[in-house]
Amino acid sequence: MSKKIAILGSTGSIGKNALRVIEALGEEYELVAVTAHTSVELLAEQVRKYRPKYAGIEKPAMAARLAELISGCDTQIISGPDTMVQTATLDEADIVLTAVVGAAGLPAAIAAAKAGKTLAIANKEPLVIAGELLMKTARENNARIVPVDSEHSAIFQCLQAGCRGEVRRLILTSSGGPFRTATKQQIRNATIKDALKHPTWDMGPKITIDSATMMNKALEVIEAKWLFDVPVDMIEVLIHPESVVHSLVEFVDGSVVAQLGTPDMCLPIQYAFTYPAREKGVAAHLDLSKLGSLNFHSPDFDTFRSLKLCYDVAKEGGLAPVVFNAANEQAVAGFLDGSIEFYRIIELVEQALDMHKTADSLSLDELIETDRWARNFVSSCINNKR
Ligand SMILES: NC(=O)c1ccc[n+]([C@@H]2O[C@H](COP(=O)([O-])OP(=O)(O)OC[C@H]3O[C@@H](n4cnc5c(N)ncnc54)[C@H](OP(=O)(O)O)[C@@H]3O)[C@@H](O)[C@H]2O)c1
């Protein structure tokens, strides 16, 4: 029987790679749904090429444009504010790949978990802000969560070498981003073009800026805490410029198990679809003899303050991770539209964390309200140049 896949965010970097993976995997993997946010032309192209049963786009005007562009196709259009939730809970879908960017993917991730789907989770922000709720919902509804982030996919694979009680440390690798060797002064004056020049990975703009601030790794530390149910102090970050060792697990006997591969997201995306099996795929095979050497060093917590902050935020818990993530999303948007300098991103995150309120209960409504508060706080700081 074929595995049926719905992709939330098929027009993005992960989404496009996922379509290549599904095409290469052959008829045992069937694409049933795709969604987009603004790229209606590309979505139409994908529908005409892959003929999924459903295509989703929230805005009615875009849905109308999509209908024109795909006239003659049997694909049904899903539209309106619940587009992603409806797509994530389609009866026809076994696997839901969450490849949208930011906290916008949270309701759909929760809905997919409630519906007992297999969640191939690339969209890390929902895990950061609502990891406890998402993992609990998945457990209660027998939904399987398989990580797509390359580091978490690596750890997921390495953990298969031992029992949970035998794990000593999870070691997340990081390329170090475009500013790995830059001075604080160079980073302070970084342009949008500099910050978007990632040395090893070709990704969407938000995650590429997060790699430049190392916020991406900071979010990944919190993501790993929830995915693998370990205290945050058991998670370490190791800079590895070549991005070949995707992450490692150290066991209590001193053995370290690593997963290696070329830096190509098709590999972890495919593993999330085929798990627990492995299939031939589109990712290039690794030739270590051509690489010659691999390098590793500790991160610079002083230059990249996000990396230190994520441990405090994870330990504080409650609403702190929501503020950490939302303030960052808003500040990155401000940097990308030219409203603030690069170094202000982390400053605004720190300011929002200093100001936020705490809460006893962590309902989805409370999380969404706090997310909104942090975005408004950062926007007003940007507008008032605070
Ligand atoms: N790219 C990578 O290699 C990589 C690696 C590991 C993890 N991730 C994670 O995967 C997620 C996606 O990253 P990406 O680099 O693929 O991002 P991206 O290229 O910016 O693509 C984002 C996708 O989400 C859609 N989208 C954006 N805002 C939306 C909203 N408010 N509602 C519904 N859909 C929305 C976009 O639609 P339109 O294009 O139509 O606007 C697009 O399809 C992120 O959470 C990222 O951290 C990415």
Coordinates of C-alpha atoms and ligand atoms in Angstrom, one line a residue:
M1 CA 0.0 0.0 0.0
S2 CA 1.4 3.4 -0.9
K3 CA 2.2 6.1 1.7
K4 CA 0.2 9.3 1.1
I5 CA 1.9 12.6 1.8
A6 CA 0.5 16.1 2.4
I7 CA 3.1 19.0 2.2
L8 CA 2.4 22.2 4.1
G9 CA 4.6 24.8 2.4
S10 CA 5.4 23.0 -0.9
T11 CA 6.6 26.3 -2.5
G12 CA 9.5 26.8 0.0
S13 CA 13.0 25.4 0.1
I14 CA 12.0 22.2 2.1
G15 CA 8.8 21.8 0.2
K16 CA 10.5 21.9 -3.3
N17 CA 13.1 19.3 -2.1
A18 CA 10.3 17.1 -0.8
L19 CA 8.6 17.1 -4.2
R20 CA 11.9 15.9 -5.8
V21 CA 12.2 13.2 -3.1
I22 CA 8.6 11.9 -3.6
E23 CA 9.0 11.9 -7.4
A24 CA 12.2 9.9 -7.1
L25 CA 10.8 7.4 -4.6
G26 CA 8.3 6.2 -7.1
E27 CA 4.7 5.0 -6.9
E28 CA 4.8 3.7 -3.4
Y29 CA 4.8 7.3 -2.2
E30 CA 1.9 9.5 -3.3
L31 CA 1.5 13.2 -3.1
V32 CA -2.0 14.0 -2.0
A33 CA -1.8 17.7 -1.0
V34 CA 0.3 20.8 -1.4
T35 CA -0.1 24.3 0.2
A36 CA 1.4 27.7 -0.3
H37 CA 1.1 31.2 1.1
T38 CA 2.0 33.7 -1.5
S39 CA 3.6 31.8 -4.4
V40 CA 0.4 31.1 -6.3
E41 CA 2.1 30.7 -9.7
L42 CA 4.6 28.1 -8.4
L43 CA 1.8 26.3 -6.6
A44 CA -0.2 26.1 -9.8
E45 CA 2.9 24.8 -11.6
Q46 CA 3.3 22.1 -8.9
V47 CA -0.3 21.1 -9.2
R48 CA -0.1 20.8 -13.0
K49 CA 3.1 18.7 -12.7
Y50 CA 2.2 16.4 -9.8
R51 CA -1.6 16.4 -9.9
P52 CA -2.3 16.1 -6.1
K53 CA -5.9 15.6 -5.0
Y54 CA -5.8 18.9 -3.0
A55 CA -4.0 22.3 -3.2
G56 CA -4.4 24.9 -0.4
I57 CA -3.9 28.6 -0.3
E58 CA -5.4 30.8 2.4
K59 CA -6.4 34.0 0.7
P60 CA -9.6 33.8 -1.4
A61 CA -8.2 36.0 -4.1
M62 CA -5.2 33.7 -4.5
A63 CA -7.5 30.7 -4.5
A64 CA -9.4 32.3 -7.3
R65 CA -6.2 32.9 -9.3
L66 CA -5.1 29.3 -8.6
A67 CA -8.5 28.0 -9.9
E68 CA -7.8 29.9 -13.2
L69 CA -4.3 28.6 -13.5
I70 CA -5.1 25.0 -12.9
S71 CA -8.4 24.8 -14.8
G72 CA -8.8 21.4 -16.3
C73 CA -7.0 19.6 -13.4
D74 CA -9.1 17.5 -11.0
T75 CA -7.3 19.0 -7.9
Q76 CA -9.7 20.5 -5.3
I77 CA -8.8 23.8 -3.8
I78 CA -8.8 24.4 -0.1
S79 CA -8.9 28.0 1.0
G80 CA -9.7 30.3 4.0
P81 CA -8.2 30.7 7.5
D82 CA -8.2 26.9 8.2
T83 CA -6.4 25.9 5.0
M84 CA -3.4 24.4 6.8
V85 CA -5.4 22.7 9.5
Q86 CA -7.8 21.2 6.9
T87 CA -4.8 20.0 4.8
A88 CA -3.0 18.6 7.8
T89 CA -6.1 16.5 8.8
L90 CA -7.2 15.1 5.4
D91 CA -8.4 11.5 5.7
E92 CA -6.3 10.7 2.6
A93 CA -3.0 11.8 4.2
D94 CA -0.8 9.4 6.2
I95 CA 2.2 11.7 6.5
V96 CA 2.1 15.4 6.9
L97 CA 5.3 17.3 6.1
T98 CA 5.3 20.6 8.0
A99 CA 7.5 22.8 5.9
V100 CA 6.0 26.3 6.5
V101 CA 8.2 28.8 8.2
G102 CA 7.6 30.2 11.7
A103 CA 5.0 29.9 14.4
A104 CA 2.3 30.1 11.7
G105 CA 2.6 26.3 11.4
L106 CA 1.6 25.6 15.0
P107 CA -2.2 25.0 14.7
A108 CA -1.7 22.7 11.8
A109 CA 1.1 20.7 13.6
I110 CA -1.2 20.3 16.6
A111 CA -4.1 19.3 14.4
A112 CA -2.0 16.7 12.5
A113 CA -0.9 15.2 15.8
K114 CA -4.5 15.1 17.1
A115 CA -5.5 13.3 13.9
G116 CA -2.8 10.7 14.6
K117 CA -0.8 11.4 11.4
T118 CA 2.9 10.8 11.0
L119 CA 4.4 14.3 11.3
A120 CA 7.5 14.8 9.3
I121 CA 8.5 18.0 11.1
A122 CA 10.8 20.5 9.4
N123 CA 9.0 23.6 10.9
K124 CA 10.9 23.8 14.1
E125 CA 9.2 26.9 15.6
P126 CA 6.1 25.1 16.8
L127 CA 8.3 22.7 18.7
V128 CA 10.2 25.5 20.3
I129 CA 7.0 27.4 21.4
A130 CA 4.7 24.5 22.2
G131 CA 7.0 21.4 22.4
E132 CA 5.3 20.0 25.5
L133 CA 1.8 20.4 24.1
L134 CA 2.8 19.0 20.7
M135 CA 4.6 16.0 22.0
K136 CA 1.8 15.3 24.5
T137 CA -0.8 15.5 21.8
A138 CA 1.2 13.2 19.6
R139 CA 1.6 10.6 22.4
E140 CA -2.1 10.7 23.3
N141 CA -3.1 10.2 19.7
N142 CA -0.5 7.7 18.6
A143 CA 0.9 10.2 16.1
R144 CA 4.5 9.6 15.2
I145 CA 6.9 12.6 15.0
V146 CA 9.9 12.1 12.7
P147 CA 12.3 15.0 12.6
V148 CA 13.4 16.5 9.2
D149 CA 15.9 19.1 10.5
S150 CA 19.2 17.5 9.4
E151 CA 20.7 17.6 13.0
H152 CA 17.6 16.1 14.6
S153 CA 17.2 13.5 11.9
A154 CA 20.9 12.6 12.6
I155 CA 20.2 12.3 16.4
F156 CA 17.1 10.3 15.7
Q157 CA 19.2 7.9 13.7
C158 CA 22.1 7.8 16.2
L159 CA 19.7 7.0 19.1
Q160 CA 18.8 3.8 17.4
A161 CA 22.3 2.5 18.5
G162 CA 21.4 2.3 22.2
C163 CA 18.7 2.7 24.9
R164 CA 17.6 6.1 26.2
G165 CA 19.1 5.4 29.7
E166 CA 22.5 4.9 28.0
V167 CA 22.7 8.3 26.4
R168 CA 25.1 10.8 27.9
R169 CA 25.0 13.7 25.5
L170 CA 23.4 14.9 22.3
I171 CA 25.8 16.9 20.2
L172 CA 24.3 19.2 17.6
T173 CA 26.7 20.3 14.9
S174 CA 26.5 23.7 13.3
S175 CA 28.3 25.0 10.2
G176 CA 28.8 28.3 12.2
G177 CA 26.9 30.2 9.5
P178 CA 28.2 33.0 7.3
F179 CA 29.8 34.8 10.2
R180 CA 31.7 31.9 11.7
T181 CA 35.1 33.7 11.4
A182 CA 33.8 37.3 11.4
T183 CA 34.8 39.8 14.1
K184 CA 32.1 41.5 16.3
Q185 CA 32.6 44.7 14.3
Q186 CA 32.1 43.0 11.0
I187 CA 29.0 41.3 12.3
R188 CA 27.6 44.6 13.6
N189 CA 27.8 46.1 10.1
A190 CA 26.6 43.0 8.2
T191 CA 24.4 43.7 5.2
I192 CA 21.4 41.6 4.2
K193 CA 23.4 40.2 1.3
D194 CA 26.3 39.1 3.6
A195 CA 23.9 37.5 6.1
L196 CA 22.0 35.6 3.3
K197 CA 25.3 34.0 2.0
H198 CA 25.2 30.6 3.8
P199 CA 28.4 28.7 3.3
T200 CA 27.0 25.1 3.1
W201 CA 23.2 25.1 3.0
D202 CA 20.7 26.5 0.5
M203 CA 17.7 27.4 2.6
G204 CA 14.8 29.9 2.9
P205 CA 15.6 33.5 4.0
K206 CA 14.4 33.3 7.6
I207 CA 16.4 30.3 8.5
T208 CA 19.4 31.6 6.7
I209 CA 19.4 34.8 8.8
D210 CA 18.8 32.6 11.9
S211 CA 22.0 30.7 10.9
A212 CA 23.9 34.0 10.7
T213 CA 22.8 35.0 14.3
M214 CA 23.2 31.3 15.4
M215 CA 19.5 31.6 16.5
N216 CA 18.8 28.7 14.3
K217 CA 21.1 26.5 16.5
A218 CA 19.5 28.1 19.6
L219 CA 16.1 27.1 18.4
E220 CA 17.4 23.6 17.5
V221 CA 18.6 23.1 21.1
I222 CA 15.1 23.7 22.4
E223 CA 13.7 21.6 19.5
A224 CA 16.0 18.7 20.5
K225 CA 14.9 19.0 24.2
W226 CA 11.3 18.3 23.2
L227 CA 11.9 15.8 20.4
F228 CA 14.2 13.6 22.4
D229 CA 12.8 14.3 25.9
V230 CA 16.2 15.2 27.5
P231 CA 17.2 18.0 29.9
V232 CA 18.7 20.9 28.0
D233 CA 22.1 20.5 29.7
M234 CA 22.5 17.2 28.0
I235 CA 22.5 19.0 24.6
E236 CA 25.8 20.6 23.3
V237 CA 26.6 22.5 20.2
L238 CA 29.7 21.8 18.2
I239 CA 30.9 24.0 15.3
H240 CA 31.7 21.8 12.2
P241 CA 32.2 24.0 9.1
E242 CA 31.9 21.3 6.5
S243 CA 28.3 20.2 7.5
V244 CA 29.0 16.6 6.8
V245 CA 28.7 15.2 10.3
H246 CA 25.0 16.1 10.9
S247 CA 25.0 15.4 14.6
L248 CA 26.2 12.9 17.2
V249 CA 25.1 11.0 20.3
E250 CA 27.5 10.1 23.1
F251 CA 26.6 7.1 25.1
V252 CA 27.6 6.4 28.8
D253 CA 30.4 4.0 27.8
G254 CA 32.2 6.7 25.8
S255 CA 31.0 5.5 22.4
V256 CA 30.1 8.4 20.1
V257 CA 27.7 7.5 17.2
A258 CA 27.5 10.1 14.4
Q259 CA 25.4 10.3 11.2
L260 CA 27.2 11.7 8.1
G261 CA 26.0 12.6 4.7
T262 CA 26.4 15.4 2.1
P263 CA 24.7 18.7 3.1
D264 CA 21.5 18.0 1.2
M265 CA 18.1 18.3 2.9
C266 CA 16.7 15.6 0.5
L267 CA 18.3 13.0 2.7
P268 CA 16.6 13.8 6.0
I269 CA 13.3 14.6 4.2
Q270 CA 13.4 11.2 2.5
Y271 CA 14.3 9.4 5.8
A272 CA 11.2 11.0 7.4
F273 CA 9.0 9.6 4.6
T274 CA 10.6 6.1 4.4
Y275 CA 11.3 5.5 8.2
P276 CA 11.9 2.9 9.4
A277 CA 13.0 1.7 6.0
R278 CA 15.7 3.2 3.8
E279 CA 15.4 3.6 0.0
K280 CA 17.7 4.8 -2.8
G281 CA 17.2 8.5 -3.2
V282 CA 18.3 11.7 -4.9
A283 CA 20.9 12.9 -2.4
A284 CA 24.5 12.6 -3.6
H285 CA 26.6 10.0 -1.9
L286 CA 29.4 11.0 0.4
D287 CA 33.1 10.5 -0.6
L288 CA 35.2 11.2 2.5
S289 CA 38.4 10.6 0.7
K290 CA 37.6 13.7 -1.5
L291 CA 36.9 15.8 1.6
G292 CA 40.3 15.0 3.2
S293 CA 39.6 16.6 6.6
L294 CA 36.8 17.5 8.9
N295 CA 37.0 20.3 11.5
F296 CA 35.3 20.8 14.8
H297 CA 35.5 23.5 17.5
S298 CA 33.5 25.0 20.3
P299 CA 31.0 27.9 19.6
D300 CA 31.7 31.5 20.5
F301 CA 29.0 32.2 23.1
D302 CA 30.2 35.7 23.5
T303 CA 29.7 36.7 19.9
F304 CA 26.6 34.6 19.3
R305 CA 24.6 35.4 22.4
S306 CA 21.5 33.5 21.1
L307 CA 23.4 30.3 21.8
K308 CA 23.8 31.1 25.5
L309 CA 20.3 32.5 25.8
C310 CA 18.6 29.4 24.6
Y311 CA 19.7 27.4 27.6
D312 CA 18.3 30.0 30.0
V313 CA 15.0 30.2 28.0
A314 CA 14.7 26.4 27.9
K315 CA 15.2 26.2 31.7
E316 CA 12.8 29.0 32.4
G317 CA 10.2 27.3 30.2
G318 CA 6.6 28.6 30.3
L319 CA 6.1 31.5 27.9
A320 CA 9.9 32.3 27.6
P321 CA 10.4 30.1 24.5
V322 CA 7.3 31.7 22.9
V323 CA 8.8 35.2 23.4
F324 CA 12.2 34.1 22.3
N325 CA 10.9 32.7 19.0
A326 CA 8.3 35.4 18.2
A327 CA 10.6 38.3 19.0
N328 CA 13.2 36.7 16.7
E329 CA 10.7 36.2 13.9
Q330 CA 9.7 39.8 14.1
A331 CA 13.2 41.1 14.4
V332 CA 14.4 39.0 11.4
A333 CA 11.5 40.4 9.3
G334 CA 12.6 43.9 10.4
F335 CA 16.2 43.1 9.3
L336 CA 15.1 41.7 6.0
D337 CA 13.0 44.7 5.1
G338 CA 15.9 47.0 6.0
S339 CA 14.3 48.5 9.2
I340 CA 17.1 47.5 11.6
E341 CA 20.7 46.6 11.6
F342 CA 21.9 43.0 12.0
Y343 CA 23.1 43.3 15.6
R344 CA 19.7 44.6 16.7
I345 CA 18.1 41.2 16.1
I346 CA 19.5 39.7 19.3
E347 CA 19.1 42.9 21.2
L348 CA 15.4 43.0 20.5
V349 CA 15.0 39.4 21.5
E350 CA 16.8 40.2 24.8
Q351 CA 14.6 43.2 25.4
A352 CA 11.4 41.2 24.8
L353 CA 12.6 38.5 27.2
D354 CA 13.2 41.1 29.9
M355 CA 9.7 42.5 29.5
H356 CA 7.5 39.4 29.1
K357 CA 4.9 38.2 31.7
T358 CA 4.7 34.7 33.0
A359 CA 1.8 32.3 33.1
D360 CA 0.7 29.3 35.1
S361 CA -1.3 27.7 32.4
L362 CA 0.0 27.1 28.9
S363 CA -3.1 26.8 26.7
L364 CA -2.8 27.2 23.0
D365 CA -4.7 30.5 23.3
E366 CA -2.1 31.7 25.9
L367 CA 0.7 30.8 23.6
I368 CA -0.8 32.6 20.7
E369 CA -1.6 35.7 22.8
T370 CA 2.0 35.8 24.0
D371 CA 3.4 35.3 20.5
R372 CA 1.3 38.3 19.4
W373 CA 2.5 40.4 22.4
A374 CA 6.2 39.7 21.6
R375 CA 5.7 40.6 17.9
N376 CA 3.9 43.8 18.8
F377 CA 6.6 44.7 21.4
V378 CA 9.4 44.2 18.8
S379 CA 7.5 46.1 16.1
S380 CA 7.0 49.1 18.5
C381 CA 10.7 49.0 19.4
I382 CA 11.5 49.1 15.7
N383 CA 9.1 51.9 14.9
N384 CA 10.1 54.0 17.9
K385 CA 13.8 53.1 17.4
R386 CA 14.1 51.9 21.0
Ligands
LIG1 N1 15.4 25.2 4.3 C1 16.1 24.3 4.9 O1 17.0 23.7 4.4 C2 15.6 23.9 6.3 C3 16.4 23.0 7.1 C4 16.0 22.6 8.3 C5 14.8 23.1 8.9 N2 14.1 24.0 8.1 C6 12.8 24.6 8.7 O2 11.8 24.3 7.8 C7 10.8 25.4 7.8 C8 10.7 25.9 6.3 O3 11.9 26.5 6.0 P1 12.2 26.9 4.4 O4 13.7 27.3 4.4 O5 11.8 25.8 3.5 O6 11.3 28.2 4.3 P2 10.9 29.0 3.0 O7 11.7 28.6 1.9 O8 10.8 30.4 3.4 O9 9.4 28.4 2.7 C9 8.4 28.6 3.6 C10 7.1 27.9 3.1 O10 6.0 28.2 4.0 C11 5.0 29.0 3.3 N3 4.6 30.0 4.3 C12 5.3 31.1 4.7 N4 4.5 31.8 5.6 C13 3.3 31.1 5.7 C14 2.2 31.4 6.4 N5 2.0 32.4 7.3 N6 1.1 30.5 6.3 C15 1.2 29.5 5.5 N7 2.3 29.2 4.7 C16 3.4 30.0 4.9 C17 5.7 29.6 2.1 O11 4.7 29.9 1.1 P3 5.0 30.9 -0.1 O12 6.4 30.7 -0.6 O13 3.9 30.5 -1.1 O14 4.8 32.3 0.4 C18 6.6 28.4 1.7 O15 5.9 27.4 1.0 C19 11.4 26.4 8.8 O16 10.8 26.2 10.0 C20 12.9 26.1 8.9 O17 13.4 26.4 10.1 C21 14.5 24.4 6.9

